[in-house]
XYZ file of C-alpha atoms in Angstrom:
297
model
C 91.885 104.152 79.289
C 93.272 103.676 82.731
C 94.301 99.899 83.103
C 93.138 98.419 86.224
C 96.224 95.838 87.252
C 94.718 94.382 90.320
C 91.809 94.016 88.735
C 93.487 92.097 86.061
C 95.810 90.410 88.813
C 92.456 89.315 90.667
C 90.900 88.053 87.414
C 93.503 85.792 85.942
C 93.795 84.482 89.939
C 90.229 83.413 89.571
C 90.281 82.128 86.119
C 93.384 80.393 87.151
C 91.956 78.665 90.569
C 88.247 78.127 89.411
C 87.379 80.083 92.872
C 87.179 83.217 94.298
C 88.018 81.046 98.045
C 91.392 79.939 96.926
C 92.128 83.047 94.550
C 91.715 85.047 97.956
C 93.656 82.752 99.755
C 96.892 83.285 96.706
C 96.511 86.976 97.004
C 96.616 86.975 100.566
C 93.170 89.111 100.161
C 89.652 88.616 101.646
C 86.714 87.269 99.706
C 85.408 90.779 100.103
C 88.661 92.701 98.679
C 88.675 90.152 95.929
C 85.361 90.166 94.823
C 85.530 94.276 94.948
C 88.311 93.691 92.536
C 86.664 91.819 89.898
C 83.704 94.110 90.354
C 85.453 97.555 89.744
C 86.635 95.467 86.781
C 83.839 94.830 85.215
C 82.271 97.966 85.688
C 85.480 99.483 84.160
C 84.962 97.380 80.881
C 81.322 97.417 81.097
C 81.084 93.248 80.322
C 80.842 90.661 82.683
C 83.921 88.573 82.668
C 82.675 85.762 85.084
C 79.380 83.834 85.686
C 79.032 82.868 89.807
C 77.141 80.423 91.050
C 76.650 78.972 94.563
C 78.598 75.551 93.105
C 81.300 76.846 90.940
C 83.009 79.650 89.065
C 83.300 80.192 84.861
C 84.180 82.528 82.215
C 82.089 84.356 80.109
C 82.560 84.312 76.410
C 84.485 88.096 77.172
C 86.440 86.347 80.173
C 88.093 83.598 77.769
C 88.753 86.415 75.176
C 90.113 88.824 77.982
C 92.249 85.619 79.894
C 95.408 85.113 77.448
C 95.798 88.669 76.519
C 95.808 89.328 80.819
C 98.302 86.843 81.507
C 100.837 88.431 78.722
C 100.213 91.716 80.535
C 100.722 90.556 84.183
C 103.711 88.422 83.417
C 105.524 91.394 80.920
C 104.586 93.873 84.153
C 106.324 91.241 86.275
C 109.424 90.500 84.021
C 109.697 94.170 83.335
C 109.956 95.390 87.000
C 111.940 91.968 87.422
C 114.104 93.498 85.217
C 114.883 96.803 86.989
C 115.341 95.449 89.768
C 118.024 93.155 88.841
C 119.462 96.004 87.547
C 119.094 97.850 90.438
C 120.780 95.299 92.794
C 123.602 94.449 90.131
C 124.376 98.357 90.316
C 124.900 98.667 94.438
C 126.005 94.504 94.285
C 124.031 93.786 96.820
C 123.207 89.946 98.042
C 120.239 90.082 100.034
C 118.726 87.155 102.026
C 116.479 86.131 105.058
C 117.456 84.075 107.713
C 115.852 83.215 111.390
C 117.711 84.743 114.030
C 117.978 81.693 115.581
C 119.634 79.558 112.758
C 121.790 82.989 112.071
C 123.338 82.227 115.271
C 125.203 79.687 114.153
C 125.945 79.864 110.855
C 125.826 83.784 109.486
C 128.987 84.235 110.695
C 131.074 81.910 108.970
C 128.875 82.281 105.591
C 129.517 86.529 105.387
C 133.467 85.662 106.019
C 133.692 82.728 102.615
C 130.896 85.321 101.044
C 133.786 87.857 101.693
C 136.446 85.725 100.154
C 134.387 84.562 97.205
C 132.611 87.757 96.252
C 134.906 90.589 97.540
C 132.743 93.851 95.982
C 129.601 92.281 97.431
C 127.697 94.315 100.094
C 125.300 91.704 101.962
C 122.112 92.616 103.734
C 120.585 90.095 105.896
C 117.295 89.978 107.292
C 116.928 88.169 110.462
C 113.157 87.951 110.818
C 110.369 85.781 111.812
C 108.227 83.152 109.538
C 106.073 85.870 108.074
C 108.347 88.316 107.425
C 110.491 85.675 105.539
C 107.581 84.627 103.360
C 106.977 88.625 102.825
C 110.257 89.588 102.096
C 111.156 86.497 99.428
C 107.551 86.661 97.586
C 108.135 90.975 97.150
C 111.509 90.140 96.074
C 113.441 91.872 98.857
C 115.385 88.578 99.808
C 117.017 86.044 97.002
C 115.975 83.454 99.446
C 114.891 82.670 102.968
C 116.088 79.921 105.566
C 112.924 79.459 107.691
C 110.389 76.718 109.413
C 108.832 74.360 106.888
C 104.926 75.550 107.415
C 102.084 75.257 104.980
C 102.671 76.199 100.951
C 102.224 79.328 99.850
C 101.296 79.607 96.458
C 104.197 81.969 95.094
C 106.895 80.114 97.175
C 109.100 77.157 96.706
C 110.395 75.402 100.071
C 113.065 72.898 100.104
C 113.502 70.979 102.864
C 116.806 71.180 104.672
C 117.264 69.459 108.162
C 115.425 68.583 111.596
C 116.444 71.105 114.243
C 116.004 68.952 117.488
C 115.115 71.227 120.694
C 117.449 71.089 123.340
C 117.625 72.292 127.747
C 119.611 74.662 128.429
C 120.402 75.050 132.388
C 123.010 76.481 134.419
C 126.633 74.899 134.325
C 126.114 74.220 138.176
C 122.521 72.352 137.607
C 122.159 69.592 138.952
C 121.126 67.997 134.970
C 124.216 70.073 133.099
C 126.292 66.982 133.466
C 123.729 64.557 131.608
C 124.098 63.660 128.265
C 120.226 63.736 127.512
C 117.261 63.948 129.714
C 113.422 63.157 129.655
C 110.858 65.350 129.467
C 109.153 64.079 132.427
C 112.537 64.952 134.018
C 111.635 68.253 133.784
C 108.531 68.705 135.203
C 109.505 70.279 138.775
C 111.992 72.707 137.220
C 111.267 76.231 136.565
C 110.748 76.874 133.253
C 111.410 79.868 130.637
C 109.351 79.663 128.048
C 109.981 81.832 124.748
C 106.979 83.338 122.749
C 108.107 84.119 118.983
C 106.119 84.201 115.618
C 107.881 80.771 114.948
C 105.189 78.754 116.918
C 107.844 76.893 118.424
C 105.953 76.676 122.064
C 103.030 75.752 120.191
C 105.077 72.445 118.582
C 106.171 71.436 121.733
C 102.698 71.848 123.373
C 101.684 70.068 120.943
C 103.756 66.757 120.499
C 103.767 66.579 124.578
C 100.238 66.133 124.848
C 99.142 65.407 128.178
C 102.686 65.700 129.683
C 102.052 69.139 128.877
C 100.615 69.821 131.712
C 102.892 68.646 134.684
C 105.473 71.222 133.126
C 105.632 74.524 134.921
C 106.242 77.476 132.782
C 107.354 80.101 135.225
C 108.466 82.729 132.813
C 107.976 84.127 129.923
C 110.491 85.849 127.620
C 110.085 86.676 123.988
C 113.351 86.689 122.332
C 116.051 83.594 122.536
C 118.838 86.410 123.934
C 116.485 87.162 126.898
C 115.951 83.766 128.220
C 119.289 82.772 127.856
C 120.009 85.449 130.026
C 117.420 84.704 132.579
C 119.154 80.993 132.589
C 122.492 82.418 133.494
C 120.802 84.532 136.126
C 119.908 81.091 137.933
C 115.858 81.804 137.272
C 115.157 78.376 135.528
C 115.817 76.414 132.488
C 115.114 76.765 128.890
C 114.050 74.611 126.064
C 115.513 76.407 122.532
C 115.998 75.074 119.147
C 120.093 73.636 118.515
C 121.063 76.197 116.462
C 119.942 79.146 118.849
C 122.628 78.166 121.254
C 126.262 78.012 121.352
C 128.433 76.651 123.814
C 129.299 79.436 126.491
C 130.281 80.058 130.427
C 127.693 79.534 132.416
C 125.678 77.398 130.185
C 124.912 73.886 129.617
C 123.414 72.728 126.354
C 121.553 68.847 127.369
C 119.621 66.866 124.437
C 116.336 66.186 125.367
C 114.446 62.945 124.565
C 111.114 60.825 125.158
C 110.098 62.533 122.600
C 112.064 63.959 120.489
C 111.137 67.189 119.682
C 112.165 69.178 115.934
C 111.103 71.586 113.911
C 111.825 70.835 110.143
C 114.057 73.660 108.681
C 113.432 74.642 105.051
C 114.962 77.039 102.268
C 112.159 79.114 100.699
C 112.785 80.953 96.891
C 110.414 82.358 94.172
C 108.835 79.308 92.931
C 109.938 79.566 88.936
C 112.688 81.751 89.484
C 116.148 80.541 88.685
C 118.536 82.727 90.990
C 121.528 83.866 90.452
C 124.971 82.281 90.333
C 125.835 84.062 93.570
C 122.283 84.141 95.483
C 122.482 80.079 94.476
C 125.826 79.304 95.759
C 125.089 81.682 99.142
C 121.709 79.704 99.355
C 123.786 76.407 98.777
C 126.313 77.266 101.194
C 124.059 78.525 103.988
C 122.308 75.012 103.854
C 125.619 73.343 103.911
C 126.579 74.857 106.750
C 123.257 74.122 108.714
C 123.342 70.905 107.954
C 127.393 70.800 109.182
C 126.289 72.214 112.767
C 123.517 69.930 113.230
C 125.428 67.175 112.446
């Protein structure tokens, strides 16, 4: 008989949440793909293994018999290919992580060269992606870990809280605010600014804690990578507003705290929730926190 895993996958989900809503939502699947899961599995074993109604969700008397015996098969699947793929990776030694590109800035560099020192006959691959890609990469296994943006749960995913990145301006060295320890906000509003548009949302968080000062802010340009605008700063175009760690000190650039308000963006660590790593994926993923935390101060 063929065995239908993600039809088994879908049903213990549903068991599991007591909806087909919020199993949907843990698969990352539509109500329709879901539900066309469970189906296909029914008609497979020719029972029904779950009674719907419009208020709530139960097993039949074959769904509790079929529930324990589908966990033990999902979860010896999982530690099985969990298996083979640790031994895969302990074959090649490879440490394998995600990171934003803009923490990685700051702080990849000087992790690889103790990673070096510490594990000499480690290869290390980093990803330097955006907030979904992290998520993507940690739940499939691909990375140990992931340094991202706190954002909602996700229901395979443990995050760990690890600092709050403050935004800062970034001008010219010959602007007339590049001698200022911190500015306001409202200081800003007749300068020409560069905004940057990434998957991280992080023009959406500043939108959104400005509120109405939002809107005597002029936004001249657009760029959608940190390198870009940085660029377009030393160019004399406008200013910038980037997260701390995106930025390093360099000629022709001026790095000014900005204030009234604050704005941050609360970095986290992300892992398999359940899943003890590694001695070396924990001390990498203890290190590269350390060393956040260092250059933020």
């Amino acid at each position: 008989m063929h065995v239908d895993f993600l039809g088994l996958q879908a049903f213990v989900a549903i068991a599991e949440a007591g909806s087909f809503q919020q199993a949907a939502a843990q698969l990352h699947l539509t109500q329709t793909a879901i539900s066309h899961r469970m189906r296909k599995l029914e008609d497979a074993l020719g029972v029904r293994l779950i009674a719907r109604t419009t208020r709530d969700v139960t097993l039949t008397e074959a769904g509790h018999a079929l529930l324990p015996r589908a966990r033990r098969a999902m979860q010896e699947l999982a530690d099985s290919c969990e298996t083979v793929r640790t031994h895969g990776q302990r074959a090649s030694d490879w440490l394998a992580f995600a990171c934003l590109p803009t923490v990685a800035a700051s702080t990849i560099a000087p992790l690889l060269a103790e990673c070096a020192q510490r594990h000499p006959q480690t290869h290390v691959r980093v990803f330097d992606s955006s907030i979904p890609e992290i998520a993507e990469l940690v739940e499939s296994r691909t990375a140990a870990f992931g340094l991202t943006v706190m954002h909602g749960s996700r229901g395979e995913l443990l995050a760990e809280r690890v600092a709050e990145e403050p935004f800062v301006l970034v001008c010219p060295q010959g602007h007339a605010l590049a001698g200022q320890a911190r500015v306001p906000w409202q200081r800003l509003a007749g300068e020409s600014l560069i905004r940057i548009s990434l998957p991280s949302g992080n023009s959406m968080t500043i939108d959104d804690t400005l509120g109405p000062l939002r809107d005597a802010l002029r936004w001249r340009y657009e760029a959608q990578h940190n390198a870009m605008a940085l660029e377009m700063v030393r160019g004399g175009l406008g200013v910038t507003v980037v997260p701390r760690l995106s930025v390093q000190p360099a000629a022709g650039l001026a790095i000014v705290a900005i204030e009234a308000p604050l704005i941050t963006r609360t970095l986290a660590v992300v892992t398999r929730r359940g899943v003890r790593l590694p001695e070396r994926e924990a001390w990498a993923r203890d290190r590269l926190v350390a060393l956040v935390r260092e250059a933020l101060g």
